[in-house]
Amino acid sequence: MKILGIESSCDETACSVVEDGKTVLSNVVASQIDEHRLYGGVVPEIASRRHAENIGWVTREALEKAECTLEDIDAVAVTYAPGLIGALLVGVSFAKGLAMSAKKPLVPVHHIAGHIAANYISHPELKPPYLCLVVSGGHSHIVEVLDYTKYHVIGRTRDDAAGECFDKVARTLGYEYPGGKFIDAAAKNGDDKAFVLPHPKVQGSEYDLSFSGLKTAVINLVHNSQQKGIEINREDMAASFQKTIADILCQKLMLASENYGYTTIAVAGGVSANSGVREKIAAECEKRNYKLYLPELKYCGDNGAMIACQGYYDYLAGRRADMSLNAVATLSLENL
Ligand code: KG4
Ligand code: ZN
C-alpha cells in the first residue's frame, strides 16, 4: 500500500511516498531556513506563503521520484496538528484538494505521532509497546507508545522545548538559527566540564521537563563575562550545555523506563539528531541492557516520510478525514 505524506507544520514543505509504512520511495523536503534565519526564528506569515509556493512542485517531485502517479497512491496523509496554523492550513487544504480530485482517502496525522513513526522507517522490526522520548523545536515529551496509534504522555516540558533551548543558547553564543546543529559541532571541540550548569527541579510530576532555567543560566554566564570584557570559550560552553541537556533528558527517560517497566526505548524529533544526546542515551541503555532505537539523521527533523509512515498505521486503524478537516494549532497526542 502506497501512502503520500504531506508535512507543512513549521518551516519545511515536505512530501513523500512510502510503501507499507516502511519502504521510502521518495522523500522531498523544501526548507525555508535560509529566509527565516535573517529574522532569528520562523516568521509564521512567511512560512505560510512559502508553503503555498512550494507545495505543488514538492508533491509533483515526490510522485516523480517514487515513479508513480496519483492513480498509484492508496491514500493521502497530511499533518493537521499541532503547528503553526497558517502553515498547517496550506498542507491540509492542498491534501484535501488532492484527495478529492484523485478520489483517494484522506488520513489526518498528528505531527508528533509522525516523529515517533520515523523509527518504524529506520527500524521496521520496532513494534509497540515501547517508551519514546520526543524532542523537537516545539515539543519535549516522554511518551508510552501503547500501540501504533495509541499514546500515553507521561512527561512533558513545563516551559521551553529542548530544541528551542538549543536554539536560544546557540543564538546567545553567536550561532545562526536554528543553532542546535552548530552547538553539536562546537561541542566536539569543547570541554564539557568547563561550566557547571543547573539541572531543573520540577515540582509535581517527576517525569516533566524544564529548560528555561538552564537557558537563563547560560545567557547570564555569557552576558556577565561580556560585561567584564572576558571572552567566553564558545566550544566549552557548547560542550557543557549539551552534556547538561543530554544528562537531563537521559535521567528522566531512564526514570520513566524503570518505573513503567520498559526495556525498549526510542528517541525521535529534531533533537534526536544530536550526537551528545544519542551517545548519552545509548550508553545508558547499553548499561541496562535495553534495546534502543534512534532514527536515521535524515528522518529526525521534519519530513514527509514520517507522516506517510504514520498515515499508513492511521489508515489501518480506520482513521479518515472528510472535506471538513481543519488545521489545529495545539492538540494532545492523547486526544486523537
Ligand atoms: O523536529 P524538528 O525538525 O521541528 C519541530 O517539529 O520542531 O526540530 C527542529 C529542532 C530545532 O530546534 C533544531 O535546532 C534542533 O531540532 N536540532 C538539533 C540538531 N539538529 C536539529 N538540536 C541539537 N543538535 C542537533 N544536531
Ligand atoms: Zn517536527
XYZ file of C-alpha atoms and ligand atoms in Angstrom:
363
model
C 0.000 0.000 0.000
C 1.401 3.384 -1.062
C 0.725 6.457 1.072
C 1.544 10.022 0.024
C 2.521 12.041 3.102
C 2.398 15.838 3.269
C 4.049 17.896 6.024
C 3.887 21.699 6.393
C 3.535 22.350 10.136
C 6.544 24.642 10.518
C 9.221 25.695 8.040
C 9.701 22.585 5.900
C 7.418 21.846 2.966
C 7.750 18.105 2.596
C 6.174 15.280 0.635
C 6.998 11.605 0.435
C 5.661 8.331 -0.889
C 6.082 5.391 1.485
C 5.078 1.805 0.813
C 3.608 -0.331 3.625
C 4.814 2.095 6.278
C 8.479 1.218 5.806
C 9.829 1.498 2.245
C 10.533 5.125 1.357
C 10.070 5.560 -2.407
C 10.703 9.314 -2.309
C 11.291 11.988 0.321
C 11.367 15.604 -0.874
C 11.965 18.404 1.641
C 11.987 22.120 0.715
C 13.489 24.003 3.655
C 12.795 27.693 4.217
C 15.539 28.047 6.825
C 17.704 30.451 4.815
C 14.903 33.008 4.750
C 13.831 32.647 8.411
C 17.478 32.780 9.532
C 17.522 36.506 8.688
C 14.947 37.028 11.484
C 16.494 34.622 14.015
C 13.432 32.364 14.017
C 10.458 31.162 11.990
C 8.184 34.007 10.826
C 4.723 32.383 10.573
C 3.407 34.602 7.775
C 6.467 33.984 5.609
C 6.266 30.256 6.336
C 2.645 30.074 5.096
C 3.456 31.938 1.885
C 6.471 29.766 1.074
C 4.485 26.576 1.763
C 1.842 27.776 -0.700
C 4.537 28.411 -3.312
C 6.400 25.146 -2.752
C 3.780 22.520 -2.047
C 2.829 21.938 -5.693
C 6.298 21.212 -7.033
C 7.380 19.352 -3.890
C 4.426 16.953 -4.293
C 4.998 16.573 -8.047
C 8.665 15.784 -7.424
C 7.808 13.257 -4.676
C 5.490 11.419 -7.093
C 8.055 11.529 -9.916
C 10.897 10.255 -7.724
C 8.666 7.424 -6.495
C 7.912 6.680 -10.163
C 4.198 6.801 -9.614
C 1.158 8.918 -10.384
C -1.704 9.878 -8.113
C -3.530 6.846 -9.505
C -0.990 4.532 -7.834
C -1.453 6.154 -4.423
C -3.802 4.415 -1.950
C -4.295 7.327 0.450
C -3.191 10.918 1.118
C -1.887 11.546 4.657
C -1.378 15.061 5.969
C -0.159 16.736 9.168
C -3.174 18.607 10.551
C -1.915 19.286 14.128
C -0.078 20.661 16.016
C 1.939 23.507 14.474
C 1.709 26.996 13.009
C -1.900 27.364 11.998
C -1.296 29.135 8.676
C 1.462 26.717 7.740
C -0.678 23.666 8.605
C -3.605 25.080 6.626
C -1.584 25.067 3.411
C -0.825 21.345 3.705
C -4.346 20.472 4.847
C -6.035 22.452 2.045
C -3.697 21.011 -0.571
C -4.158 17.441 0.681
C -7.944 17.866 0.676
C -7.858 19.061 -2.930
C -5.595 16.199 -3.929
C -7.661 13.540 -2.165
C -10.923 14.864 -3.575
C -9.728 15.208 -7.169
C -7.987 11.820 -7.178
C -10.841 10.183 -5.197
C -8.451 8.846 -2.552
C -8.992 8.516 1.211
C -7.664 11.386 3.335
C -5.839 10.476 6.569
C -5.188 13.155 9.237
C -1.840 12.711 11.019
C -0.625 14.212 14.312
C 2.847 15.725 13.854
C 4.338 14.140 16.995
C 2.916 10.761 16.061
C 4.758 11.312 12.772
C 8.062 11.950 14.559
C 7.540 8.764 16.584
C 6.837 6.822 13.362
C 10.209 7.873 11.881
C 11.715 4.974 13.825
C 9.494 2.439 12.017
C 11.155 3.503 8.762
C 14.677 3.160 10.113
C 13.838 0.042 12.149
C 10.876 -1.910 10.729
C 11.370 -4.501 13.470
C 10.369 -1.946 16.156
C 6.900 -2.696 17.496
C 4.842 -1.099 20.291
C 4.691 -1.086 23.238
C 7.824 0.957 23.997
C 8.854 4.225 25.584
C 9.727 7.187 23.329
C 11.438 10.484 24.092
C 10.228 13.045 21.531
C 12.435 16.129 21.447
C 11.990 18.758 18.758
C 11.933 22.512 18.272
C 8.383 22.757 19.576
C 7.896 19.690 21.783
C 9.541 17.615 24.507
C 7.569 14.582 25.601
C 8.161 11.236 27.246
C 5.528 9.014 25.667
C 4.334 5.486 26.224
C 3.676 4.215 22.709
C 0.970 1.691 23.589
C 0.157 0.810 20.003
C 0.848 2.316 16.545
C -1.950 4.831 17.108
C -2.309 4.969 20.902
C -0.190 7.040 23.238
C 0.098 7.973 26.882
C 2.153 11.091 27.599
C 3.889 10.630 30.955
C 6.118 13.705 30.911
C 6.280 16.999 29.068
C 8.152 20.272 29.238
C 6.793 22.935 31.539
C 8.355 25.741 29.508
C 10.773 25.658 26.533
C 11.133 22.642 24.275
C 14.595 21.040 24.150
C 15.222 22.255 20.575
C 14.084 25.753 21.485
C 16.620 25.735 24.340
C 19.387 24.592 21.953
C 18.442 27.384 19.539
C 18.319 30.124 22.192
C 21.642 29.108 23.728
C 23.134 28.948 20.232
C 21.938 32.480 19.493
C 23.482 33.718 22.756
C 26.767 32.150 21.666
C 26.522 33.845 18.268
C 25.457 30.911 16.089
C 22.864 31.209 13.339
C 19.279 29.966 13.620
C 18.486 27.113 14.081
C 21.576 26.610 16.198
C 21.168 23.043 17.508
C 23.479 21.567 14.902
C 26.107 24.311 15.499
C 26.136 23.547 19.233
C 26.525 19.878 18.321
C 29.533 20.638 16.085
C 31.135 23.108 18.521
C 30.686 20.715 21.465
C 33.016 18.235 19.770
C 35.917 20.673 20.326
C 34.981 21.811 23.832
C 35.455 20.724 27.429
C 32.106 19.567 28.805
C 33.322 20.121 32.377
C 34.302 23.760 31.826
C 30.980 25.124 33.136
C 28.730 23.683 35.804
C 25.128 24.314 34.744
C 21.937 23.736 36.737
C 19.647 20.731 36.463
C 15.976 21.718 36.760
C 13.880 20.896 39.781
C 10.340 20.337 38.571
C 7.697 20.206 41.272
C 4.777 17.865 40.809
C 5.397 15.262 38.132
C 8.823 13.631 38.362
C 8.763 12.979 34.596
C 8.147 16.573 33.497
C 10.974 18.566 31.971
C 12.018 22.211 32.196
C 14.703 24.008 30.228
C 14.192 27.708 30.886
C 16.420 27.735 33.990
C 19.262 26.101 32.077
C 18.818 28.552 29.201
C 18.828 31.536 31.572
C 21.932 30.244 33.363
C 23.865 30.111 30.076
C 22.606 33.550 29.000
C 23.617 35.055 32.371
C 27.076 33.481 32.298
C 27.694 34.744 28.749
C 26.373 38.255 29.424
C 28.241 38.588 32.749
C 31.544 37.721 31.147
C 30.814 40.059 28.221
C 30.244 42.881 30.715
C 33.585 42.099 32.326
C 35.237 42.064 28.913
C 36.113 38.372 29.271
C 35.688 36.248 26.148
C 33.799 33.045 26.931
C 35.047 29.924 25.158
C 32.133 29.020 22.861
C 33.197 25.413 22.376
C 33.489 24.847 26.129
C 30.069 26.380 26.747
C 28.510 24.398 23.896
C 30.001 21.167 25.277
C 28.949 21.893 28.867
C 25.433 22.883 27.810
C 24.998 19.862 25.537
C 26.217 17.497 28.257
C 23.789 19.037 30.760
C 20.763 18.790 28.468
C 21.686 15.238 27.415
C 22.020 14.263 31.102
C 18.634 15.815 31.950
C 16.835 14.076 29.073
C 18.511 10.761 29.756
C 17.863 10.860 33.501
C 14.110 11.486 33.032
C 13.853 8.857 30.308
C 15.600 6.232 32.439
C 13.459 7.073 35.468
C 10.320 6.617 33.365
C 11.626 3.366 31.871
C 12.315 1.938 35.329
C 9.018 2.972 36.885
C 6.881 1.983 33.893
C 8.861 -1.190 33.167
C 10.047 -0.505 29.610
C 13.201 -2.058 28.199
C 12.549 -0.944 24.622
C 13.319 2.738 24.163
C 13.157 5.114 21.194
C 14.108 8.738 20.646
C 12.597 10.960 17.936
C 12.346 14.584 16.724
C 14.897 17.150 15.533
C 16.993 16.977 18.724
C 17.347 13.192 18.345
C 19.963 14.120 15.708
C 22.186 15.488 18.486
C 25.303 13.366 18.900
C 25.626 14.079 22.650
C 22.001 13.079 23.301
C 22.350 9.944 21.153
C 25.603 8.869 22.835
C 24.413 9.501 26.382
C 21.147 7.593 25.939
C 22.897 4.796 24.011
C 25.470 4.365 26.784
C 22.818 4.286 29.497
C 20.672 1.809 27.532
C 23.663 -0.447 26.963
C 24.437 -0.451 30.682
C 20.889 -1.581 31.418
C 20.662 -3.990 28.513
C 17.796 -2.009 26.971
C 17.070 -2.077 23.240
C 17.421 1.452 21.828
C 16.052 2.767 18.531
C 17.250 6.042 17.021
C 16.032 7.398 13.666
C 18.472 7.863 10.789
C 19.573 11.501 10.740
C 17.505 12.306 7.641
C 14.302 11.304 9.478
C 14.991 13.202 12.733
C 13.846 16.625 11.502
C 10.513 17.335 9.822
C 9.881 15.268 6.694
C 7.018 13.759 4.702
C 8.158 10.139 5.075
C 7.353 10.072 8.787
C 3.855 11.422 8.013
C 3.300 8.842 5.260
C 4.525 6.106 7.614
C 2.233 7.162 10.455
C -0.506 7.702 7.849
C -0.202 4.015 6.963
C -0.835 2.940 10.554
C -3.620 5.500 10.990
C -5.183 4.215 7.757
C -5.033 0.619 9.025
C -6.663 1.786 12.274
C -9.520 3.237 10.212
C -8.766 6.938 10.632
C -10.220 9.048 7.839
C -10.994 12.712 7.349
C -13.559 14.290 5.059
C -13.531 17.680 3.381
C -14.338 19.382 6.682
C -10.828 18.591 8.025
C -9.286 21.677 9.617
C -5.813 22.520 10.888
C -5.388 22.572 14.682
C -2.573 24.581 16.309
C -2.440 22.626 19.583
C -3.674 19.093 20.149
C -2.556 16.457 22.624
C -1.352 13.108 21.298
C -3.830 11.505 23.645
C -6.870 13.198 22.087
C -6.727 11.707 18.610
O 11.611 18.161 14.675
P 12.081 19.456 14.126
O 12.690 19.462 12.759
O 10.934 20.516 14.112
C 9.935 20.606 15.058
O 8.959 19.817 15.000
O 10.099 21.469 15.959
O 13.143 20.025 15.194
C 13.873 21.195 14.980
C 14.783 21.403 16.164
C 15.498 22.752 16.139
O 15.364 23.337 17.405
C 16.943 22.364 15.845
O 17.911 23.262 16.365
C 17.039 21.017 16.503
O 15.821 20.396 16.184
N 18.185 20.244 16.010
C 19.236 19.905 16.792
C 20.148 19.219 15.963
N 19.629 19.158 14.695
C 18.415 19.796 14.750
N 19.456 20.135 18.101
C 20.607 19.662 18.614
N 21.537 19.011 17.886
C 21.359 18.750 16.570
N 22.275 18.086 15.876
Zn 8.693 18.356 13.979
